[in-house]
mmCIF file of C-alpha atoms and ligand atoms in Angstrom:
data_model
loop_
_atom_site.group_PDB
_atom_site.id
_atom_site.type_symbol
_atom_site.label_atom_id
_atom_site.label_comp_id
_atom_site.label_asym_id
_atom_site.label_seq_id
_atom_site.Cartn_x
_atom_site.Cartn_y
_atom_site.Cartn_z
ATOM 1 C CA MET A 898 8.988 9.718 1.720
ATOM 2 C CA PRO A 899 12.226 8.873 0.238
ATOM 3 C CA ILE A 900 14.481 7.177 2.963
ATOM 4 C CA SER A 901 18.169 8.662 1.678
ATOM 5 C CA GLY A 902 18.598 11.120 4.490
ATOM 6 C CA GLY A 903 18.690 8.005 6.294
ATOM 7 C CA PHE A 904 15.443 6.471 8.643
ATOM 8 C CA TYR A 905 14.979 9.490 11.011
ATOM 9 C CA LYS A 906 14.120 11.699 9.260
ATOM 10 C CA VAL A 907 11.169 10.120 7.882
ATOM 11 C CA PRO A 908 8.971 11.874 11.113
ATOM 12 C CA GLU A 909 10.353 15.553 10.145
ATOM 13 C CA GLU A 910 10.562 15.629 6.640
ATOM 14 C CA THR A 911 6.447 14.541 6.948
ATOM 15 C CA VAL A 912 5.844 17.673 8.562
ATOM 16 C CA LYS A 913 7.586 19.768 6.885
ATOM 17 C CA ILE A 914 5.413 18.845 3.529
ATOM 18 C CA GLY A 915 2.853 19.330 5.465
ATOM 19 C CA GLY A 916 1.996 15.430 6.315
ATOM 20 C CA ASN A 917 0.526 13.054 9.098
ATOM 21 C CA ALA A 918 1.734 9.884 7.767
ATOM 22 C CA PHE A 919 4.069 8.499 5.242
ATOM 23 C CA GLN A 920 5.510 5.754 2.866
ATOM 24 C CA ILE A 921 8.459 4.006 2.792
ATOM 25 C CA PHE A 922 10.410 1.379 1.304
ATOM 26 C CA PRO A 923 12.247 -0.183 3.967
ATOM 27 C CA HIS A 924 15.251 -0.699 0.918
ATOM 28 C CA ASN A 925 16.003 0.599 -2.344
ATOM 29 C CA ALA A 926 13.458 -0.169 -4.434
ATOM 30 C CA ARG A 927 14.958 -2.307 -7.402
ATOM 31 C CA GLN A 928 17.577 -3.867 -5.286
ATOM 32 C CA TRP A 929 17.264 -7.706 -3.296
ATOM 33 C CA LYS A 930 19.656 -6.133 -0.773
ATOM 34 C CA ALA A 931 18.533 -5.229 2.269
ATOM 35 C CA LYS A 932 19.739 -4.246 5.798
ATOM 36 C CA VAL A 933 17.365 -4.341 9.093
ATOM 37 C CA PRO A 934 18.605 -1.194 10.531
ATOM 38 C CA ASP A 935 21.001 -1.529 13.650
ATOM 39 C CA ASP A 936 19.115 -0.555 17.659
ATOM 40 C CA LYS A 937 20.733 2.830 17.368
ATOM 41 C CA ALA A 938 19.123 3.212 14.424
ATOM 42 C CA ALA A 939 16.029 2.596 15.209
ATOM 43 C CA ALA A 940 15.347 3.916 18.460
ATOM 44 C CA ARG A 941 16.142 7.452 16.437
ATOM 45 C CA PHE A 942 13.869 7.062 14.309
ATOM 46 C CA LYS A 943 11.379 5.971 17.319
ATOM 47 C CA ARG A 944 12.481 8.612 18.956
ATOM 48 C CA ASN A 945 10.869 10.919 15.704
ATOM 49 C CA MET A 946 8.200 9.283 15.407
ATOM 50 C CA GLU A 947 6.782 10.884 18.627
ATOM 51 C CA LYS A 948 8.405 13.529 18.381
ATOM 52 C CA PHE A 949 6.718 14.492 14.903
ATOM 53 C CA LYS A 950 3.840 13.534 16.503
ATOM 54 C CA ILE A 951 3.380 10.290 14.043
ATOM 55 C CA ASP A 952 0.430 7.870 14.849
ATOM 56 C CA GLU A 953 1.990 4.506 14.346
ATOM 57 C CA ASP A 954 -1.723 3.525 12.504
ATOM 58 C CA SER A 955 -0.281 5.770 9.955
ATOM 59 C CA ALA A 956 2.847 4.823 9.332
ATOM 60 C CA PHE A 957 3.306 2.381 6.568
ATOM 61 C CA CYS A 958 6.223 0.268 4.575
ATOM 62 C CA HIS A 959 5.565 -0.362 0.316
ATOM 63 C CA SER A 960 7.715 -3.571 -0.163
ATOM 64 C CA GLY A 961 10.685 -3.965 -3.255
ATOM 65 C CA TYR A 962 9.192 -3.702 -6.808
ATOM 66 C CA LEU A 963 11.127 -6.759 -8.247
ATOM 67 C CA ILE A 964 9.353 -8.933 -5.472
ATOM 68 C CA ASN A 965 6.670 -11.005 -7.148
ATOM 69 C CA LEU A 966 5.354 -14.344 -4.454
ATOM 70 C CA ALA A 967 3.217 -15.051 -7.460
ATOM 71 C CA SER A 968 6.192 -16.066 -9.966
ATOM 72 C CA PRO A 969 5.679 -19.357 -11.464
ATOM 73 C CA LYS A 970 9.594 -19.292 -11.463
ATOM 74 C CA GLU A 971 11.247 -20.543 -8.631
ATOM 75 C CA ASP A 972 14.283 -19.085 -8.069
ATOM 76 C CA VAL A 973 12.389 -15.513 -7.927
ATOM 77 C CA TRP A 974 10.147 -17.033 -5.831
ATOM 78 C CA GLU A 975 12.263 -17.951 -3.466
ATOM 79 C CA LYS A 976 14.115 -14.666 -3.508
ATOM 80 C CA SER A 977 11.833 -12.682 -3.082
ATOM 81 C CA LEU A 978 10.388 -14.730 0.109
ATOM 82 C CA GLU A 979 13.810 -13.898 1.213
ATOM 83 C CA LEU A 980 13.465 -10.240 0.747
ATOM 84 C CA LEU A 981 9.934 -10.330 2.429
ATOM 85 C CA GLU A 982 10.458 -11.858 4.998
ATOM 86 C CA LYS A 983 13.777 -9.296 5.827
ATOM 87 C CA GLU A 984 11.614 -6.761 4.887
ATOM 88 C CA ILE A 985 9.533 -7.944 7.903
ATOM 89 C CA ARG A 986 12.356 -7.874 10.253
ATOM 90 C CA ILE A 987 13.055 -4.168 8.931
ATOM 91 C CA CYS A 988 9.115 -3.030 9.683
ATOM 92 C CA ALA A 989 9.848 -4.735 13.250
ATOM 93 C CA ALA A 990 12.920 -3.298 14.361
ATOM 94 C CA LEU A 991 11.287 0.400 13.131
ATOM 95 C CA GLY A 992 7.908 -0.158 15.287
ATOM 96 C CA ILE A 993 6.011 -0.245 11.478
ATOM 97 C CA LYS A 994 3.012 -1.886 12.040
ATOM 98 C CA TYR A 995 1.836 -2.798 8.168
ATOM 99 C CA LEU A 996 4.199 -3.349 5.108
ATOM 100 C CA ASN A 997 2.114 -3.242 1.545
ATOM 101 C CA ILE A 998 2.860 -5.329 -0.957
ATOM 102 C CA HIS A 999 1.179 -6.148 -4.166
ATOM 103 C CA PRO A 1000 0.175 -9.750 -4.702
ATOM 104 C CA GLY A 1001 1.380 -10.632 -7.771
ATOM 105 C CA SER A 1002 1.742 -11.165 -10.875
ATOM 106 C CA HIS A 1003 1.717 -15.196 -12.449
ATOM 107 C CA LEU A 1004 3.402 -15.155 -15.552
ATOM 108 C CA GLY A 1005 0.474 -16.901 -18.125
ATOM 109 C CA LYS A 1006 0.414 -19.496 -15.024
ATOM 110 C CA GLY A 1007 -2.911 -18.132 -14.797
ATOM 111 C CA GLU A 1008 -5.258 -17.080 -11.383
ATOM 112 C CA ASP A 1009 -5.581 -19.859 -9.817
ATOM 113 C CA VAL A 1010 -1.247 -21.293 -9.357
ATOM 114 C CA GLY A 1011 -1.093 -17.792 -8.857
ATOM 115 C CA ILE A 1012 -3.159 -17.459 -5.945
ATOM 116 C CA ASP A 1013 -1.550 -20.439 -4.110
ATOM 117 C CA LEU A 1014 1.824 -19.893 -4.770
ATOM 118 C CA ILE A 1015 1.535 -16.692 -3.112
ATOM 119 C CA VAL A 1016 -0.367 -17.776 0.076
ATOM 120 C CA LYS A 1017 2.216 -20.010 0.191
ATOM 121 C CA GLY A 1018 4.906 -17.170 0.273
ATOM 122 C CA LEU A 1019 3.438 -15.208 2.782
ATOM 123 C CA ASP A 1020 2.613 -17.714 4.803
ATOM 124 C CA GLU A 1021 6.322 -18.886 5.492
ATOM 125 C CA ALA A 1022 7.047 -15.013 5.907
ATOM 126 C CA PHE A 1023 4.463 -15.364 8.343
ATOM 127 C CA ARG A 1024 5.724 -18.224 10.145
ATOM 128 C CA ARG A 1025 9.700 -17.311 9.657
ATOM 129 C CA THR A 1026 8.015 -14.234 12.199
ATOM 130 C CA LYS A 1027 6.455 -15.465 14.643
ATOM 131 C CA GLY A 1028 6.561 -12.991 17.289
ATOM 132 C CA THR A 1029 6.062 -9.614 15.444
ATOM 133 C CA ASP A 1030 2.897 -8.348 14.197
ATOM 134 C CA VAL A 1031 3.488 -6.393 11.572
ATOM 135 C CA MET A 1032 0.573 -7.666 9.233
ATOM 136 C CA ILE A 1033 0.865 -7.619 5.273
ATOM 137 C CA LEU A 1034 -1.175 -4.765 3.281
ATOM 138 C CA LEU A 1035 -2.634 -6.446 0.201
ATOM 139 C CA GLU A 1036 -2.733 -3.527 -2.725
ATOM 140 C CA ASN A 1037 -5.447 -4.031 -4.765
ATOM 141 C CA VAL A 1038 -3.981 -3.231 -8.877
ATOM 142 C CA ALA A 1039 -4.956 -2.646 -11.857
ATOM 143 C CA PRO A 1040 -5.762 -5.452 -14.186
ATOM 144 C CA LYS A 1041 -2.805 -5.451 -16.293
ATOM 145 C CA GLY A 1042 -1.104 -8.068 -18.134
ATOM 146 C CA ASN A 1043 -1.141 -10.965 -15.420
ATOM 147 C CA ALA A 1044 -1.605 -8.631 -12.171
ATOM 148 C CA ILE A 1045 -3.498 -10.711 -9.493
ATOM 149 C CA GLY A 1046 -5.380 -8.332 -7.074
ATOM 150 C CA TYR A 1047 -7.217 -6.527 -8.931
ATOM 151 C CA ASN A 1048 -10.929 -7.834 -7.572
ATOM 152 C CA PHE A 1049 -11.850 -8.241 -4.154
ATOM 153 C CA ASP A 1050 -12.691 -12.082 -4.884
ATOM 154 C CA GLN A 1051 -9.006 -12.442 -5.452
ATOM 155 C CA MET A 1052 -8.016 -10.810 -2.132
ATOM 156 C CA LYS A 1053 -11.044 -12.932 -0.498
ATOM 157 C CA ARG A 1054 -9.011 -15.555 -1.156
ATOM 158 C CA ILE A 1055 -5.365 -15.290 -0.256
ATOM 159 C CA ILE A 1056 -6.906 -14.189 3.102
ATOM 160 C CA GLU A 1057 -9.600 -17.440 2.931
ATOM 161 C CA MET A 1058 -6.323 -19.566 2.230
ATOM 162 C CA SER A 1059 -4.003 -18.921 4.235
ATOM 163 C CA ALA A 1060 -2.691 -20.052 7.695
ATOM 164 C CA PHE A 1061 -2.485 -16.250 9.116
ATOM 165 C CA PRO A 1062 -5.117 -13.565 7.571
ATOM 166 C CA GLU A 1063 -5.171 -11.592 10.888
ATOM 167 C CA ARG A 1064 -1.777 -10.865 10.074
ATOM 168 C CA ILE A 1065 -3.732 -9.731 6.461
ATOM 169 C CA GLY A 1066 -5.233 -6.337 5.861
ATOM 170 C CA ILE A 1067 -5.969 -4.363 2.316
ATOM 171 C CA THR A 1068 -4.665 -1.068 0.870
ATOM 172 C CA TYR A 1069 -7.635 0.592 -1.662
ATOM 173 C CA ASP A 1070 -5.266 2.269 -4.431
ATOM 174 C CA THR A 1071 -8.820 4.867 -6.067
ATOM 175 C CA CYS A 1072 -6.264 5.266 -9.491
ATOM 176 C CA HIS A 1073 -5.618 1.434 -9.993
ATOM 177 C CA GLY A 1074 -9.669 0.630 -8.768
ATOM 178 C CA PHE A 1075 -10.326 3.619 -10.880
ATOM 179 C CA ASP A 1076 -8.611 1.385 -13.695
ATOM 180 C CA ALA A 1077 -10.389 -1.408 -12.059
ATOM 181 C CA GLY A 1078 -13.154 -0.233 -13.128
ATOM 182 C CA PHE A 1079 -14.559 1.511 -9.913
ATOM 183 C CA ASP A 1080 -15.896 4.992 -10.494
ATOM 184 C CA ILE A 1081 -15.787 6.595 -6.873
ATOM 185 C CA ARG A 1082 -16.580 10.134 -8.075
ATOM 186 C CA ASN A 1083 -19.985 9.805 -7.382
ATOM 187 C CA PRO A 1084 -22.073 8.083 -3.947
ATOM 188 C CA ASP A 1085 -23.665 5.774 -5.305
ATOM 189 C CA GLY A 1086 -19.827 4.049 -6.595
ATOM 190 C CA VAL A 1087 -18.122 4.532 -3.362
ATOM 191 C CA ARG A 1088 -21.254 3.128 -1.479
ATOM 192 C CA LYS A 1089 -20.641 -0.354 -4.019
ATOM 193 C CA LEU A 1090 -17.195 0.109 -3.520
ATOM 194 C CA LEU A 1091 -17.435 -0.379 0.714
ATOM 195 C CA ASP A 1092 -20.345 -3.087 0.158
ATOM 196 C CA GLU A 1093 -17.732 -4.945 -2.181
ATOM 197 C CA ILE A 1094 -15.213 -4.643 0.535
ATOM 198 C CA ASP A 1095 -17.281 -5.338 3.357
ATOM 199 C CA LYS A 1096 -18.374 -8.390 2.482
ATOM 200 C CA SER A 1097 -15.669 -9.751 0.620
ATOM 201 C CA VAL A 1098 -12.986 -9.294 3.229
ATOM 202 C CA GLY A 1099 -14.619 -6.927 5.638
ATOM 203 C CA LEU A 1100 -13.755 -3.409 6.292
ATOM 204 C CA ASP A 1101 -11.591 -3.595 9.386
ATOM 205 C CA ARG A 1102 -9.081 -5.390 7.393
ATOM 206 C CA LEU A 1103 -8.660 -1.596 4.973
ATOM 207 C CA LYS A 1104 -5.759 0.090 6.920
ATOM 208 C CA MET A 1105 -5.039 2.065 3.627
ATOM 209 C CA ILE A 1106 -6.059 4.505 1.594
ATOM 210 C CA HIS A 1107 -3.364 5.133 -1.822
ATOM 211 C CA LEU A 1108 -5.299 8.087 -2.510
ATOM 212 C CA ASN A 1109 -3.935 9.042 -6.715
ATOM 213 C CA ASP A 1110 -5.631 10.875 -9.324
ATOM 214 C CA SER A 1111 -5.394 8.985 -12.728
ATOM 215 C CA LYS A 1112 -4.675 10.350 -16.093
ATOM 216 C CA TYR A 1113 -6.268 7.899 -18.164
ATOM 217 C CA PRO A 1114 -10.313 7.622 -17.837
ATOM 218 C CA LEU A 1115 -12.180 4.869 -15.743
ATOM 219 C CA GLY A 1116 -11.410 1.312 -17.440
ATOM 220 C CA ALA A 1117 -8.462 1.697 -18.901
ATOM 221 C CA ALA A 1118 -6.014 -0.302 -16.830
ATOM 222 C CA LYS A 1119 -2.930 1.855 -17.146
ATOM 223 C CA ASP A 1120 -1.449 2.574 -14.115
ATOM 224 C CA ARG A 1121 -0.046 5.809 -14.382
ATOM 225 C CA HIS A 1122 -0.720 7.924 -11.386
ATOM 226 C CA GLU A 1123 -2.136 12.055 -11.669
ATOM 227 C CA SER A 1124 -1.582 14.517 -8.932
ATOM 228 C CA ILE A 1125 -4.765 14.664 -7.115
ATOM 229 C CA GLY A 1126 -7.424 17.067 -8.852
ATOM 230 C CA LEU A 1127 -5.863 17.074 -12.096
ATOM 231 C CA GLY A 1128 -7.064 13.880 -13.092
ATOM 232 C CA TYR A 1129 -9.771 12.059 -14.751
ATOM 233 C CA ILE A 1130 -11.050 11.326 -10.972
ATOM 234 C CA GLY A 1131 -10.647 14.418 -10.153
ATOM 235 C CA ARG A 1132 -11.305 17.728 -7.965
ATOM 236 C CA GLU A 1133 -14.584 16.526 -8.181
ATOM 237 C CA GLY A 1134 -14.719 12.858 -7.922
ATOM 238 C CA PHE A 1135 -11.884 13.088 -4.216
ATOM 239 C CA LYS A 1136 -14.515 15.644 -2.909
ATOM 240 C CA ASN A 1137 -17.449 12.545 -2.594
ATOM 241 C CA PHE A 1138 -14.980 10.249 -2.227
ATOM 242 C CA LEU A 1139 -13.381 11.945 0.552
ATOM 243 C CA SER A 1140 -16.637 12.652 2.439
ATOM 244 C CA PHE A 1141 -17.281 8.842 3.836
ATOM 245 C CA ASP A 1142 -16.900 8.251 7.112
ATOM 246 C CA GLU A 1143 -15.674 5.347 5.864
ATOM 247 C CA ILE A 1144 -12.384 6.657 4.098
ATOM 248 C CA ARG A 1145 -12.088 9.632 6.879
ATOM 249 C CA LYS A 1146 -11.356 7.120 9.704
ATOM 250 C CA ILE A 1147 -8.109 5.537 7.313
ATOM 251 C CA PRO A 1148 -4.179 7.052 6.847
ATOM 252 C CA TRP A 1149 -4.600 8.620 2.866
ATOM 253 C CA ILE A 1150 -1.457 8.634 1.360
ATOM 254 C CA LEU A 1151 -0.337 9.961 -2.390
ATOM 255 C CA GLU A 1152 2.558 8.290 -4.598
ATOM 256 C CA THR A 1153 1.141 10.949 -6.576
ATOM 257 C CA PRO A 1154 4.146 12.643 -9.710
ATOM 258 C CA GLY A 1155 7.114 14.161 -8.596
ATOM 259 C CA GLY A 1156 8.998 14.131 -5.040
ATOM 260 C CA ASN A 1157 8.162 16.465 -1.819
ATOM 261 C CA GLU A 1158 8.018 19.672 -3.226
ATOM 262 C CA GLU A 1159 5.188 18.361 -5.745
ATOM 263 C CA HIS A 1160 3.434 15.851 -3.195
ATOM 264 C CA ALA A 1161 2.941 19.823 -0.355
ATOM 265 C CA GLU A 1162 1.102 20.396 -3.684
ATOM 266 C CA ASP A 1163 -1.051 18.119 -3.515
ATOM 267 C CA ILE A 1164 -1.014 17.809 0.465
ATOM 268 C CA LYS A 1165 -2.935 21.770 0.031
ATOM 269 C CA ARG A 1166 -4.815 20.978 -2.311
ATOM 270 C CA VAL A 1167 -6.535 17.585 -0.275
ATOM 271 C CA LEU A 1168 -7.340 19.999 2.742
ATOM 272 C CA GLU A 1169 -8.160 22.785 -0.350
ATOM 273 C CA ILE A 1170 -11.472 20.078 -1.127
ATOM 274 C CA ILE A 1171 -12.361 18.519 1.680
ATOM 275 C CA GLY A 1172 -12.620 22.037 3.263
ATOM 276 C CA GLU A 1173 -15.621 22.521 -0.083
HETATM 277 ZN ZN1 LIG B 2561 1.856 -0.148 -5.135
HETATM 278 MN MN1 LIG B 2562 -0.544 2.338 -4.602
HETATM 279 MN MN1 LIG B 2563 0.121 2.063 -9.475
#
């Protein structure tokens, strides 16, 4: 959901398009700048969370695009840590429990170096924000370039190496997962995915689904999101995926093309699919 109208507008705009859960950027996603809302703005947002009946487990922030905790460039890593700390403070001020991040890109230095840097950055951010209970959700990404976090073994390593495992959860993005070869179009594929999550990081860490169709076939690693039902996962694929209890009980967030109008259409389609 856009925050251009102010944080307080988001719960109402969510309900207006037929939603009951939302994800926002805590600041302009393409800038290093961020500002923690003052008490008045935070109170106004919280009042509307109640008024429009958005559950506290259904509100998420998505970290800015410039952040790369796996960066071997010292200045980028430092700035990433600073901004992540600020984002955690924004979430805490708004009473938002979950901040979703892409684990990072090692820029050619290798997975081990990248994972070390990610853990170091996360732990320092957690240390600086002790006393807040904001959780970081590691999002599975497409296996593209030097990205870390396209399989659950990488997630597991990050969580196990961290000194604050209780503050780390995960997000499953259906487009990115499809890009990485997880075929959720049939029951066996979903079972296999859920087992893999459970054995690696534990299913109780799964706090959000990014519900996106894919413009490209299974395993393409393109990271091109499509409207629900119109891509290669397709209506039947989502009907299968969304029939699992483990998926049903977690909030679903759309990151499909377009704005509020298109997302309202997506929500309608999802409701049709699960009603069939
Ligand atoms: Zn993302
Ligand atoms: Mn996503
Ligand atoms: Mn994506």
